[in-house]
Coordinates of C-alpha atoms and ligand atoms in Angstrom, one line a residue:
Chain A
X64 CA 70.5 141.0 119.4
X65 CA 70.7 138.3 116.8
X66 CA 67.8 136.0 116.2
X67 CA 69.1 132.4 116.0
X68 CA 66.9 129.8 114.3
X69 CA 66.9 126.4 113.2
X70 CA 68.0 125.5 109.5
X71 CA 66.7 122.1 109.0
X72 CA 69.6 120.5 106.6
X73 CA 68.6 117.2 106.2
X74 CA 71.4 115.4 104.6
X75 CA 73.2 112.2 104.7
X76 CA 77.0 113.4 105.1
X77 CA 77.6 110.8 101.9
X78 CA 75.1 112.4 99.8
X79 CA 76.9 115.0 97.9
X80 CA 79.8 112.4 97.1
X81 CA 77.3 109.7 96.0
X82 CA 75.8 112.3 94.0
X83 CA 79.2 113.3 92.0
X84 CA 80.7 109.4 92.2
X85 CA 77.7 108.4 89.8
X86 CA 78.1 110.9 87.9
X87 CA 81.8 110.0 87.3
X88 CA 80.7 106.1 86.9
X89 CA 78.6 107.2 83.7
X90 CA 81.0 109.2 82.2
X91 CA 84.0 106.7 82.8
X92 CA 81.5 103.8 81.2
X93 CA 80.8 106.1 78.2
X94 CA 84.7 106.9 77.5
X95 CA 85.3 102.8 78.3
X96 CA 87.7 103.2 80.7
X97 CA 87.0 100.8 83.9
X98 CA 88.3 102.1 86.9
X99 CA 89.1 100.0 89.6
X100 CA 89.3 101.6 93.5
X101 CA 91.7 99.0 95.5
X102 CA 91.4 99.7 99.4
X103 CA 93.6 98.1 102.3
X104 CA 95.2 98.7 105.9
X105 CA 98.9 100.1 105.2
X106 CA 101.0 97.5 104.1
X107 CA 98.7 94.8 103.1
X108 CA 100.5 94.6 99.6
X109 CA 98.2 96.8 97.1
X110 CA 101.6 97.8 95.5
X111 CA 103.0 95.0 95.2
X112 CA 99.6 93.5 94.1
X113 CA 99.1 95.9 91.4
X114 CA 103.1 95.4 90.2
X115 CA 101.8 91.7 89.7
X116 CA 99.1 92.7 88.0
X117 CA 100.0 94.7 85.5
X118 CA 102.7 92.2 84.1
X119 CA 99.7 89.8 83.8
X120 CA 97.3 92.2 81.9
X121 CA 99.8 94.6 79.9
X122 CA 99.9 93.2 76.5
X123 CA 95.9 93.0 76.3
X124 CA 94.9 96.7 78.1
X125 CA 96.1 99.9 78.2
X126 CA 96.4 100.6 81.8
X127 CA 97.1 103.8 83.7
X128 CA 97.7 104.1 88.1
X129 CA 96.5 106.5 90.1
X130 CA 98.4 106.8 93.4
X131 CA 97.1 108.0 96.6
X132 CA 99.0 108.6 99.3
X133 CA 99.2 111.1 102.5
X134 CA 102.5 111.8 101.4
X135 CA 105.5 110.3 99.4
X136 CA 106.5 109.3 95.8
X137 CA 107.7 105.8 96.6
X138 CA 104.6 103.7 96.0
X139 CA 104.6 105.8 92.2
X140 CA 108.1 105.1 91.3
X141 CA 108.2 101.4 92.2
X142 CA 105.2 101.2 89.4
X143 CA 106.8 103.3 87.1
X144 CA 109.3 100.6 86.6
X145 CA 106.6 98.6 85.1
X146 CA 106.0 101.1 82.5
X147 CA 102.7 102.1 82.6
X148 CA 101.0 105.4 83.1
X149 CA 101.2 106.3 87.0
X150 CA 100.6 109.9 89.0
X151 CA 100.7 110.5 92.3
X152 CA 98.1 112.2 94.0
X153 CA 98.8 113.7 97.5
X154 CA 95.6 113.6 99.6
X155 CA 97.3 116.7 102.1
X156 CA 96.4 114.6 105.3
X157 CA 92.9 113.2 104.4
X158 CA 92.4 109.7 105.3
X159 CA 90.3 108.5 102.1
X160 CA 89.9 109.8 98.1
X161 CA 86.3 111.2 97.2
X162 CA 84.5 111.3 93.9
X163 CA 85.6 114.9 93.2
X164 CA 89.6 113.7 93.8
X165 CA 89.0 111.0 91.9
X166 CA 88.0 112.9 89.1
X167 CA 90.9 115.6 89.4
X168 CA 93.2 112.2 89.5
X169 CA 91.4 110.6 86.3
X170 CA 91.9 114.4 84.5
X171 CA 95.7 114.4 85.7
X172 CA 96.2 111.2 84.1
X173 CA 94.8 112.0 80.7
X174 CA 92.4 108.6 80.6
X175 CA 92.2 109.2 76.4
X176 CA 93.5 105.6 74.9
X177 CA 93.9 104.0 78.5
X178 CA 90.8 100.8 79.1
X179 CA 92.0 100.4 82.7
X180 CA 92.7 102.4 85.5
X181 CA 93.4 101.5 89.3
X182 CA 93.4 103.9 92.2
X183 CA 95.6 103.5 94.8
X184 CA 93.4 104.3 97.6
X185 CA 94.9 105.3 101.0
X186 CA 95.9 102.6 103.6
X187 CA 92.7 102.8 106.0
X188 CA 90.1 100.5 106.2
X189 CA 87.3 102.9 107.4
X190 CA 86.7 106.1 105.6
X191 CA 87.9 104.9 102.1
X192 CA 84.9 102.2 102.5
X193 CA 82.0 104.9 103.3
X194 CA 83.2 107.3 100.1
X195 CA 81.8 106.0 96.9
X196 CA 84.8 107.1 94.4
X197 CA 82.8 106.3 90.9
X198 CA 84.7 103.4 90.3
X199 CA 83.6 100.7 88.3
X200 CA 84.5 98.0 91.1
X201 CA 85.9 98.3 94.4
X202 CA 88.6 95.5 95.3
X203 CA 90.0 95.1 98.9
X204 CA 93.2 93.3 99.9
X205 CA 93.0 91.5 103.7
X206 CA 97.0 90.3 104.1
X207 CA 98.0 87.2 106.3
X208 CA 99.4 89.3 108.8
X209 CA 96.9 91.3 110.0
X210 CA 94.4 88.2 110.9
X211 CA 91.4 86.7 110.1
X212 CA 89.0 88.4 112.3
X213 CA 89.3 91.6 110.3
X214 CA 86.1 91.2 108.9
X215 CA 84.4 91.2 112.4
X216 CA 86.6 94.2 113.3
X217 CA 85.8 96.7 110.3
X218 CA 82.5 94.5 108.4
X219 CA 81.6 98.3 106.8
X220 CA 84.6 97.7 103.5
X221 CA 83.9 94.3 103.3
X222 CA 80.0 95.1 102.5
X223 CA 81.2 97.9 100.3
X224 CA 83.8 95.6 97.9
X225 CA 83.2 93.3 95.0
X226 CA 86.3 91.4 95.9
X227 CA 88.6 90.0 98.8
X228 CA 92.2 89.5 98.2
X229 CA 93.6 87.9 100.3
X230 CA 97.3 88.6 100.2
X231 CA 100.4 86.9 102.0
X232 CA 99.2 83.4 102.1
X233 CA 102.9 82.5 101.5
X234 CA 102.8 83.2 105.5
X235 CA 100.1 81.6 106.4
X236 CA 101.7 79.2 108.4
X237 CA 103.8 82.0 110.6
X238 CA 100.4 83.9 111.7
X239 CA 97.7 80.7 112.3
X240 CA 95.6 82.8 109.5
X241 CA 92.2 80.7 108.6
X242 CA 91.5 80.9 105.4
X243 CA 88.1 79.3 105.4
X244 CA 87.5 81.5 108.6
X245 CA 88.3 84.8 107.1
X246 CA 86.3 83.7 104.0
X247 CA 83.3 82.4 105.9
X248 CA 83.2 85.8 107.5
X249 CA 83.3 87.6 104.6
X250 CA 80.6 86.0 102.7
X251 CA 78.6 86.2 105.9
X252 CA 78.4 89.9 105.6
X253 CA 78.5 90.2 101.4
X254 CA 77.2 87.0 100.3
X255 CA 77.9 88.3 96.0
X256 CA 81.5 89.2 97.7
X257 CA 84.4 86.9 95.0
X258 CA 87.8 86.2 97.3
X259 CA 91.0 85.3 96.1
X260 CA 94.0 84.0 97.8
X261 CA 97.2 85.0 96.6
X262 CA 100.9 86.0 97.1
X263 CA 102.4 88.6 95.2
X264 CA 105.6 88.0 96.2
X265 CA 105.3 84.3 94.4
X266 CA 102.7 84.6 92.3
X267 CA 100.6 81.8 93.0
X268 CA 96.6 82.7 93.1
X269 CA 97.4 85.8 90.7
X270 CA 96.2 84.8 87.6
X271 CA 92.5 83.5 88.8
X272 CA 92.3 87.6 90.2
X273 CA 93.2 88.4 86.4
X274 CA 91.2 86.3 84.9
X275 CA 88.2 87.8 86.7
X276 CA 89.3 91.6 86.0
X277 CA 89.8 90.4 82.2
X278 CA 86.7 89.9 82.2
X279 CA 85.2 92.5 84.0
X280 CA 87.0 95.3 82.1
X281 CA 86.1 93.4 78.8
X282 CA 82.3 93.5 80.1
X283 CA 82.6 97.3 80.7
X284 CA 84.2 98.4 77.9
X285 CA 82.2 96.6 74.9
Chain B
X256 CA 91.9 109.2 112.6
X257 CA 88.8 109.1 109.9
X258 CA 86.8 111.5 111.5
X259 CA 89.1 114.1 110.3
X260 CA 88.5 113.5 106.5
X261 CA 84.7 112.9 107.1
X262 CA 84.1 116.6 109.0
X263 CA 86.0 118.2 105.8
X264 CA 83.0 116.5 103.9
X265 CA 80.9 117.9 105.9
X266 CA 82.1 121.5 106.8
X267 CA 81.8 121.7 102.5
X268 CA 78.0 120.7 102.9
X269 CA 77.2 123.2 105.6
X270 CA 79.3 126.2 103.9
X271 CA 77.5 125.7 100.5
X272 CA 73.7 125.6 102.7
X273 CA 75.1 128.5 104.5
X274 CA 75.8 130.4 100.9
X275 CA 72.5 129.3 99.2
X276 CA 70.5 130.6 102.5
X277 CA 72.4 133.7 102.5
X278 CA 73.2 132.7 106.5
X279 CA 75.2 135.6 108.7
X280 CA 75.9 133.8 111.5
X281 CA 76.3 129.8 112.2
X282 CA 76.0 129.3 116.1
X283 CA 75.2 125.2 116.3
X284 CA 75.8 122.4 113.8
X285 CA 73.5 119.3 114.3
X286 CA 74.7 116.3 113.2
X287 CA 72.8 113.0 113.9
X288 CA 75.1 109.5 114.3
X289 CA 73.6 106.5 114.2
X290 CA 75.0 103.7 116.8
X291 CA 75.8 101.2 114.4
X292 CA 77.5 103.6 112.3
X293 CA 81.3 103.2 112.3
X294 CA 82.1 106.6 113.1
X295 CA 82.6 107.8 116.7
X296 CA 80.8 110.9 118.0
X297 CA 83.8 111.2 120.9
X298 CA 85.8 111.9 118.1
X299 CA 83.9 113.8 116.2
X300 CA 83.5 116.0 118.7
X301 CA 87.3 115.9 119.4
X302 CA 87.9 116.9 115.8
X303 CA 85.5 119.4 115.1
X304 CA 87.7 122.4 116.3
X305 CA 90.6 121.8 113.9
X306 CA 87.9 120.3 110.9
X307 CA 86.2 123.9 111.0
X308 CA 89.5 126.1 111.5
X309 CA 89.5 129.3 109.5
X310 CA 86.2 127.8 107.4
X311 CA 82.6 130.0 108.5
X312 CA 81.9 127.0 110.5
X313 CA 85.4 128.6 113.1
X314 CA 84.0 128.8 116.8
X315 CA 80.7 127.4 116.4
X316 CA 79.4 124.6 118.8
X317 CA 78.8 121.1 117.5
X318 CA 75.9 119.3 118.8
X319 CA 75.9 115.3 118.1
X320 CA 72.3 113.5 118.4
X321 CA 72.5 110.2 118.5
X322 CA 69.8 107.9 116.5
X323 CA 69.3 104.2 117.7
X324 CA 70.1 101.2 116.1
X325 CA 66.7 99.2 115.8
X326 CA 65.7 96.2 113.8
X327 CA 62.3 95.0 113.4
X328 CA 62.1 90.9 114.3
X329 CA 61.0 88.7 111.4
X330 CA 59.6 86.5 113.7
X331 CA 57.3 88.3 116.2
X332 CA 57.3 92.0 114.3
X333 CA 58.2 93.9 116.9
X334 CA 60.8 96.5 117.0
X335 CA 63.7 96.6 119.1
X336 CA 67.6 97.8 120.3
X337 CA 70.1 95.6 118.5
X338 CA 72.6 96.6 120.3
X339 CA 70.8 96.3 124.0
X340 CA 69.6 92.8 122.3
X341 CA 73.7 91.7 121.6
X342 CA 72.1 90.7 118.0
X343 CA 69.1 89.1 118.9
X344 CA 65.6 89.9 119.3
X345 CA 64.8 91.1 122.8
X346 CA 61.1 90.2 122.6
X347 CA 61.5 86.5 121.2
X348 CA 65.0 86.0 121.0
X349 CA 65.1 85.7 117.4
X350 CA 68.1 86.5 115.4
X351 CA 66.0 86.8 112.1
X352 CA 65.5 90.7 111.4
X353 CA 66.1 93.4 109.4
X354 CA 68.0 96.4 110.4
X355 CA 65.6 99.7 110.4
X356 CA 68.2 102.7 111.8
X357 CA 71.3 103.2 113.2
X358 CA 74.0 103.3 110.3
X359 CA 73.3 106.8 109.4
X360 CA 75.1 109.5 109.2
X361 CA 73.4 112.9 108.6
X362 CA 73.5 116.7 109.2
X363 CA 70.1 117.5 110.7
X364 CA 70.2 121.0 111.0
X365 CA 72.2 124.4 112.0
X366 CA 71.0 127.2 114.6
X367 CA 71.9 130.5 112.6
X368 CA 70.8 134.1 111.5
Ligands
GTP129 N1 105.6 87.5 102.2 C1 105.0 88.4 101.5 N2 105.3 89.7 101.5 C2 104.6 90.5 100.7 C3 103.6 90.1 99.8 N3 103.0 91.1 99.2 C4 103.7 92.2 99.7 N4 104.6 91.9 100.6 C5 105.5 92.8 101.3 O1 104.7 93.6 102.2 C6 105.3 94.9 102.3 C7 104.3 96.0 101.9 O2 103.9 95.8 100.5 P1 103.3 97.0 99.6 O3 103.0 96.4 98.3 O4 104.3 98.1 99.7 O5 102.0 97.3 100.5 P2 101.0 98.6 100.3 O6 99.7 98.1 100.7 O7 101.1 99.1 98.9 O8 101.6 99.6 101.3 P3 101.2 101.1 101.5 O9 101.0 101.7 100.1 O10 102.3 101.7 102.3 O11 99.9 101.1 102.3 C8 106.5 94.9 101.4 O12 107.7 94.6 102.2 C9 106.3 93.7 100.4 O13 107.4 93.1 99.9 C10 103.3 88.7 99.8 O14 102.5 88.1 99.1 N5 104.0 87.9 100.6
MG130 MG1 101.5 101.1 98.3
ZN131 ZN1 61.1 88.8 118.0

């Protein structure tokens, strides 16, 4: 007969990632390269975001994307077209990027010589937020379409970012989207938390959410 | 469907305790969810079977213990439910206090040989 008994473990599920994340942060901040971990629902516009973003910050850094998706090459070749370093990693089915995927990502894409590097996270705004990835910031993008109560809906990513983007607001009118609500919420639950309205299809708000990463990677990297 | 990722995390944990402790034979896995966490133990639990398929963790039973979410009031010091409270203190009324448990996530413990 076997003899069960009880194996007291004693861990928090996020331990071993947090563990390996900061471990990744210190090494990233020693080889100056600022990663930045950009989260969202499907569809909110990271893409199209980072497209945007890389025109406004090309000439000064030497930027590399990390894609993450369940499964497809799309999101990878539209940023190709941009020029800059991009991989696609292929999650296999998992619904957020850890610390130890991160670093297999940063390795894949040879960070020697690049000062700024964005992960693609996966389109979920629930596990992605609970799994530290080492980056250097984490950025979130709320779109127009999907409402300003989000933050009362899913208030665990919005504690976990630096930043709100909030994308879309050439819609604003179509969808009745508050912007003062959906701010006010935000701040509510990460008073440090910096939002920005923009729309990457036009433009407009885009180069005050430069500006700010300017500075940040300049403020890492030195 | 989150759940999914998080048990891989998990399942990895467990695996490399069971290695280290030179385990035989994994019968429960404890984990312990706290109700203001945003995970959900239904679906945990609905999860578990294909999380631990073909890893040493295949055919065990998965026990989840759940931890409650309590604040303790800035106002009158005493400790109580936030969520039976709807956010406010149920002794005073406050809203004023500071979370104490109920967002975590851990694996207490396994029954094994
Ligand atoms: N009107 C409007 N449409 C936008 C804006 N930004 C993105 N879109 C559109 O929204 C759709 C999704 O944009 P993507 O950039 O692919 O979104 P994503 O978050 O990368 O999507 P996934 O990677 O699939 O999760 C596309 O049809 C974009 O053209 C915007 O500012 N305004
Ligand atoms: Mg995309
Ligand atoms: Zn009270």
């Amino acid at each position: 007969m076997d003899s069960f008994k009880v194996f007291e473990i004693k861990k928090s599920v996020y331990e071993n990632n947090d563990a390996q994340a900061s471990l990744l942060r210190t090494k990233l901040k020693e080889d100056k390269v600022f990663l930045l971990n950009l989260m969202s629902s499907p569809g909110s516009g990271k893409t199209t975001t980072l497209v945007k973003t890389i025109e406004a910050l090309k000439d000064e850094f030497s930027i590399g994307i990390i894609e993450a998706d369940i499964d497809s090459d799309v999101d990878a070749t539209t940023i190709s077209k941009t020029g800059v370093k991009v991989i696609q990693l292929h999650t296999g089915g998992m619904c957020h990027l850890n610390a130890d995927m991160t670093r297999q990502g940063l390795e894949e894409i040879e960070t020697d010589g690049l000062d700024f590097v964005v992960l693609e996270n996966v389109g979920n705004l629930i596990c992605p937020a609970e799994f530290d990835t080492g980056a250097a910031k984490n950025a979130m993008i709320l779109s127009v379409p999907e409402g300003d109560d989000k933050p009362l809906k899913y208030p665990g990513i919005f504690r976990a970012v630096d930043v709100l983007i909030i994308n879309k607001i050439d819609a604003a009118e179509y969808f009745d989207f508050d912007l003062e609500a959906a701010t006010q919420r935000a701040k509510k639950l990460n008073p440090n938390i910096k939002v920005f309205p923009i729309s990457a299809k036009t433009g407009e708000g885009v180069e005050a959410w430069a500006d700010w990463l300017r500075e940040e990677i300049k403020i890492w990297n030195k | 469907m989150h759940e999914l990722g998080i048990l891989v995390e998990v399942v990895k944990t467990v695996e490399d305790f069971a290695r280290k402790n030179n385990l035989e034979k994994i019968d429960t896995l404890v984990l312990q969810i706290g109700e203001l966490s945003e995970i959900v133990p239904q679906y945990i639990k609905e999860c578990y079977p294909a999380a631990v398929d073909g890893t040493m963790l295949d055919g065990t039973n998965l026990r989840v213990d759940i931890l409650p979410g309590n604040g303790i009031c800035q106002k009158c010091n005493k400790v109580f439910n936030i969520i039976e409270g709807k956010g406010k203190c149920t002794h005073c009324k406050s809203r004023k206090f500071e979370v104490i448990s109920g967002h975590e996530f851990m694996i207490k413990e396994v029954i094994a040989c």
